[in-house]
Coordinates of C-alpha atoms and ligand atoms in Angstrom, one line a residue:
X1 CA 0.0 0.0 0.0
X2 CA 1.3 3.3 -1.0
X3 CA 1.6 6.4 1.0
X4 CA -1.5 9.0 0.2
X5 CA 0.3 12.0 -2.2
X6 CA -0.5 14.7 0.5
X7 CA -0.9 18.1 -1.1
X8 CA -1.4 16.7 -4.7
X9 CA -3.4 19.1 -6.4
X10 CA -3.2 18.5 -10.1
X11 CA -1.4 16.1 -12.8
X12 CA -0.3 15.9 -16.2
X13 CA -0.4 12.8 -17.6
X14 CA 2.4 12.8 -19.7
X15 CA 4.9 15.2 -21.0
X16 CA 8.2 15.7 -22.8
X17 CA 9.2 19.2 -22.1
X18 CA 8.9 19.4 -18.5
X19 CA 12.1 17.4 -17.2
X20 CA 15.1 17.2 -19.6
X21 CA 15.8 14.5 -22.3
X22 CA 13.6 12.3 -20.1
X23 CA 9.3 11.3 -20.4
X24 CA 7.7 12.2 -17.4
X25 CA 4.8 12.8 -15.4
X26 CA 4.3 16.0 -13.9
X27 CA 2.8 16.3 -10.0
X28 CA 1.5 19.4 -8.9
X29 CA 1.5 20.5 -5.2
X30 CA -0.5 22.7 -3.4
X31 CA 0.8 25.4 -0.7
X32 CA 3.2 28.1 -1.4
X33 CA 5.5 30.1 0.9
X34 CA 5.4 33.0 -1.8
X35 CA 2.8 35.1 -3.6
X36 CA 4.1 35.9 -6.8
X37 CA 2.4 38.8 -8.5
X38 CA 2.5 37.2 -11.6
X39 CA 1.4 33.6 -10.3
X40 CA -0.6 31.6 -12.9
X41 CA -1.2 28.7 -10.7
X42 CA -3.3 30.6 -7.9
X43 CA -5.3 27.7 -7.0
X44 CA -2.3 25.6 -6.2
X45 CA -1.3 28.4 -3.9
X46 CA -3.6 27.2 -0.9
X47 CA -4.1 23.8 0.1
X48 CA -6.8 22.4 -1.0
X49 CA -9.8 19.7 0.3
X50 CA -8.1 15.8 0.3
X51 CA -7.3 14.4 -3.2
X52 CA -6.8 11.0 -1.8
X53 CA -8.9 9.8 -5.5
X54 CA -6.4 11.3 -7.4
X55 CA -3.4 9.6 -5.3
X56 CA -4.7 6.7 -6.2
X57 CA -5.2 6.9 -9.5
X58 CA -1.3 8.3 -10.1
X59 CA -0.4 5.4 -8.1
X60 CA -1.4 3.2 -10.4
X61 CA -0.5 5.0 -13.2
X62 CA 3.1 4.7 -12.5
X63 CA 3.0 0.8 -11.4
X64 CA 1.6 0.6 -14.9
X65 CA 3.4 2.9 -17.4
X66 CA 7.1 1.7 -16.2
X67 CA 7.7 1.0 -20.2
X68 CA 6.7 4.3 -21.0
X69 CA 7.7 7.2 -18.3
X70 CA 10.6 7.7 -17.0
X71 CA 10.8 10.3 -14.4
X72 CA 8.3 12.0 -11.8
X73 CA 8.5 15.9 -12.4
X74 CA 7.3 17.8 -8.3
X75 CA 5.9 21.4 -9.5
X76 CA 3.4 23.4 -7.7
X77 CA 2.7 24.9 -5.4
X78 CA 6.1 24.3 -3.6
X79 CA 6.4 20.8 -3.4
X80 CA 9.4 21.0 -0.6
X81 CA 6.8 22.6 1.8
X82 CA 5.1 19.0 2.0
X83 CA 6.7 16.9 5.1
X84 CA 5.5 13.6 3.7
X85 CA 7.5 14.2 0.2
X86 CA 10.7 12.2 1.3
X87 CA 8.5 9.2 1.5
X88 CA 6.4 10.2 -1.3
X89 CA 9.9 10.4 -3.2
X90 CA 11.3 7.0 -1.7
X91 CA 8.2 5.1 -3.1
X92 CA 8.2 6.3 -6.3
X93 CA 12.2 5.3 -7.0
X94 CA 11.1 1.8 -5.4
X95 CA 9.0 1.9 -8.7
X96 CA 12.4 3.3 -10.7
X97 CA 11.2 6.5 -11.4
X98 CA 13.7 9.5 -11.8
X99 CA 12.7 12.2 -9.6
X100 CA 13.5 16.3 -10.8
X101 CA 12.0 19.1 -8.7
X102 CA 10.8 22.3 -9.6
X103 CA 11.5 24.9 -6.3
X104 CA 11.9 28.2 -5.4
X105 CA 14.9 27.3 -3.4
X106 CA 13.6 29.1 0.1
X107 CA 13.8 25.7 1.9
X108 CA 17.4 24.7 0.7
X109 CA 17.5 21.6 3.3
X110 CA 14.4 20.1 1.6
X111 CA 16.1 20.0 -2.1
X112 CA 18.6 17.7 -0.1
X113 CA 16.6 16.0 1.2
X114 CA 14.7 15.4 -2.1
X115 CA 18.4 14.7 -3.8
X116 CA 16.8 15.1 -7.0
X117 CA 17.9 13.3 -10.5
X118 CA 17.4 17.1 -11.9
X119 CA 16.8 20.7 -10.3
X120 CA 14.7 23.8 -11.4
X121 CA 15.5 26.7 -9.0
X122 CA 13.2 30.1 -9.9
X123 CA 15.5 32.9 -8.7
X124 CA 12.8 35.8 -8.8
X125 CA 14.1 38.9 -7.9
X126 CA 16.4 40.8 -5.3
X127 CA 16.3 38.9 -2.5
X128 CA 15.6 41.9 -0.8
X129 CA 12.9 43.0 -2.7
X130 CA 11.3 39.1 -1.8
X131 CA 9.3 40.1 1.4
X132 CA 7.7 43.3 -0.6
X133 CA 7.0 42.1 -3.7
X134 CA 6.3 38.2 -3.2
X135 CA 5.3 38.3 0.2
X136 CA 7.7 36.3 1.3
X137 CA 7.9 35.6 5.4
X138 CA 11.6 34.7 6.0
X139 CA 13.9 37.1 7.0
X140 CA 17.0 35.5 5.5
X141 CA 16.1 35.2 2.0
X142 CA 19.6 35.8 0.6
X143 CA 21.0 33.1 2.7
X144 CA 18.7 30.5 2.2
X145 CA 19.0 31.0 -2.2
X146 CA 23.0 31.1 -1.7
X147 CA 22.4 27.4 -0.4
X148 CA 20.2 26.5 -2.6
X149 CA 22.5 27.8 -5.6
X150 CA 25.3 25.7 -4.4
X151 CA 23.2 22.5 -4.9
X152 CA 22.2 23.7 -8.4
X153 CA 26.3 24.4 -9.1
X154 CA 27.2 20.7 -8.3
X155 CA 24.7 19.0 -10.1
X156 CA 26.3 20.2 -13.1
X157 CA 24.1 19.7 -16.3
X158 CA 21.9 18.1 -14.1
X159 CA 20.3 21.7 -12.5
X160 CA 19.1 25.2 -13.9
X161 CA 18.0 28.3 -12.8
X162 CA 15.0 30.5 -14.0
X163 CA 14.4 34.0 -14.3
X164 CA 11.0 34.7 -14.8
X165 CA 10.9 38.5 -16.1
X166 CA 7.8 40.7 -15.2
X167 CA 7.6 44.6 -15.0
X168 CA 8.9 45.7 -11.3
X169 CA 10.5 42.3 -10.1
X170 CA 13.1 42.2 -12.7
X171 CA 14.9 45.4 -13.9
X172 CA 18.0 45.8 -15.5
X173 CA 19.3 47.1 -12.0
X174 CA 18.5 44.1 -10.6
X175 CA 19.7 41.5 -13.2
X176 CA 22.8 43.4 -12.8
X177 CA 23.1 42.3 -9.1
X178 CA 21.6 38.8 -9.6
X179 CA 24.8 38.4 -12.0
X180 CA 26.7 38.3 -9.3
X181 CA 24.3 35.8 -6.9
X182 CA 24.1 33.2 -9.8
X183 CA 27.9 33.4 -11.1
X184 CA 28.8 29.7 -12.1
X185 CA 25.6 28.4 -12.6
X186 CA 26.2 26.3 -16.0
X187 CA 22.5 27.1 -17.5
X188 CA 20.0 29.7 -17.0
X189 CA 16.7 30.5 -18.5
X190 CA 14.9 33.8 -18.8
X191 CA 11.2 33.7 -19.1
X192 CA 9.3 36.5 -19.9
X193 CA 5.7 36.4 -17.9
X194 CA 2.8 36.1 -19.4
X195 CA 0.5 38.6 -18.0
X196 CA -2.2 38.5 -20.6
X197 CA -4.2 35.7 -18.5
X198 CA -5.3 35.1 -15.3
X199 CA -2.3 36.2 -12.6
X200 CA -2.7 36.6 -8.7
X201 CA -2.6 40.2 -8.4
X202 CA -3.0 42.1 -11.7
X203 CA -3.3 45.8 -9.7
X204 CA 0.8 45.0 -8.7
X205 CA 1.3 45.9 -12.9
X206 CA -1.0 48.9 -13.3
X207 CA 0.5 51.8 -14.9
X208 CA 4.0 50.3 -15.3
X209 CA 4.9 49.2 -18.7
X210 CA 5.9 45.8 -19.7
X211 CA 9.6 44.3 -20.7
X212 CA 10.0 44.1 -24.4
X213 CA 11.9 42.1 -26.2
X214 CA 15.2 44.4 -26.7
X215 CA 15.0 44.3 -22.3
X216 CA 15.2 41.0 -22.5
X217 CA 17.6 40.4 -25.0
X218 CA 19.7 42.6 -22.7
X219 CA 19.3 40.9 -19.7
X220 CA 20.5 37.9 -21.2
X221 CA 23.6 39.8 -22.3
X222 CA 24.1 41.2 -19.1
X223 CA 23.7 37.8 -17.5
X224 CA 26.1 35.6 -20.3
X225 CA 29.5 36.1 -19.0
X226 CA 28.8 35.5 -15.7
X227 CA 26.8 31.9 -16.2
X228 CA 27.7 28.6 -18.5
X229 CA 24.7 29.5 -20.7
X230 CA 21.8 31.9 -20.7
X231 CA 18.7 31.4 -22.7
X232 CA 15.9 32.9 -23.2
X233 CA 12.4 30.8 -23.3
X234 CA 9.4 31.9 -24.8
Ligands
SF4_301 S1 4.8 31.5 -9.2 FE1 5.3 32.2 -7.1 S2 3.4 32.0 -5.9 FE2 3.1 30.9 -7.8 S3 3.6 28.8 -7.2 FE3 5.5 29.7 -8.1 S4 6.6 30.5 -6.3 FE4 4.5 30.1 -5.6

């Protein structure tokens, strides 16, 4: 009998972009320690009534498509809030699933204790600009993203980091001092937000304009020598 997926709020079946060079199934966690501005997945922000159904049913989904999948992708949400996960984690390797983990690096002790097969750390912004603009309720922010950026350095080509770029949060003043916070990552990706659909707080980008193209192109410039590679995703 396997563990109930505590916090599971949503599931793609299958996919091929969301963990690198490897079929997975993505698992989407409820609860976040942030409020991003720009947040498309507001409903995974809270937690939510039991799913206990749906555990079951990606339970037996993975017992069945061994042939087929190869890893588990955690998104959310933030899946490392969840204290269950480790177990959650340990049965589904039993199965001989890869495991990669989407985070926004706040609880850096939780990505080790995940020791994920492949990393996604979101860097956002300043970290001092994290408790104004995303809400965020630690007071050492800096800290916390240093550690978590030395776990993405050794994995190597196994770990990125993501910039997602959106009016206020990320300014050229700002790239200019993440340089420095991500020097030697091997692979970063900047991702313009999409702000045409629903986001979590839409009154935070009133009256400010948004970052075209030629911004971003800049950023990445800025950001290039500092990092192994720096791409930008549309
Ligand atoms: S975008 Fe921000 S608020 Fe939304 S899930 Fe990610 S970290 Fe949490």
């Amino acid at each position: 009998m396997q563990c109930n997926l505590e916090g599971l709020s949503g599931w793609i079946k299958n996919s091929f972009i969301d963990f690198p060079g490897t079929v997975s199934t993505v698992l989407f966690f409820s609860g976040c320690n942030l409020r991003c501005p720009y947040c498309h997945n507001c409903s995974l922000i809270v937690f939510p009534d039991d799913m206990s159904g749906l555990s079951n049913k990606v339970w037996d989904f993975l017992e069945k498509r061994k042939e087929v999948i190869e890893g588990v992708v955690f998104s959310g949400g933030e899946p490392t809030l969840h204290p269950n996960i480790k177990e959650i984690i340990k049965e589904i390797r039993k199965i001989g699933y890869k495991v990669k983990l989407d985070t926004n690096g706040l609880l850096p002790d939780m990505i080790g204790e995940f020791s994920p097969d492949y990393l996604a750390l979101d860097i956002k912004t300043d970290p001092k600009l994290y408790s104004q603009y995303l809400k965020a309720q630690y007071n050492n922010i800096e800290t916390r993203l240093k550690k978590s950026l030395s776990i993405v350095k050794k994995m190597g080509g196994n770990a990125e980091v993501r910039i997602t770029v959106a009016p206020r949060i990320v300014t050229r003043d700002i790239i200019l001092g993440l340089r420095d916070l991500i020097e030697g990552v091997g692979l970063v990706y900047l991702q313009p937000a999409d702000l045409t659909r629903g986001v979590l707080d839409q009154s935070f980008f009133k009256s400010v304009d948004p970052v075209t193209k030629e911004e971003v192109a800049e950023f990445q410039e800025l950001l290039e020598p500092a990092v192994g590679s720096c791409v930008i995703r549309e």
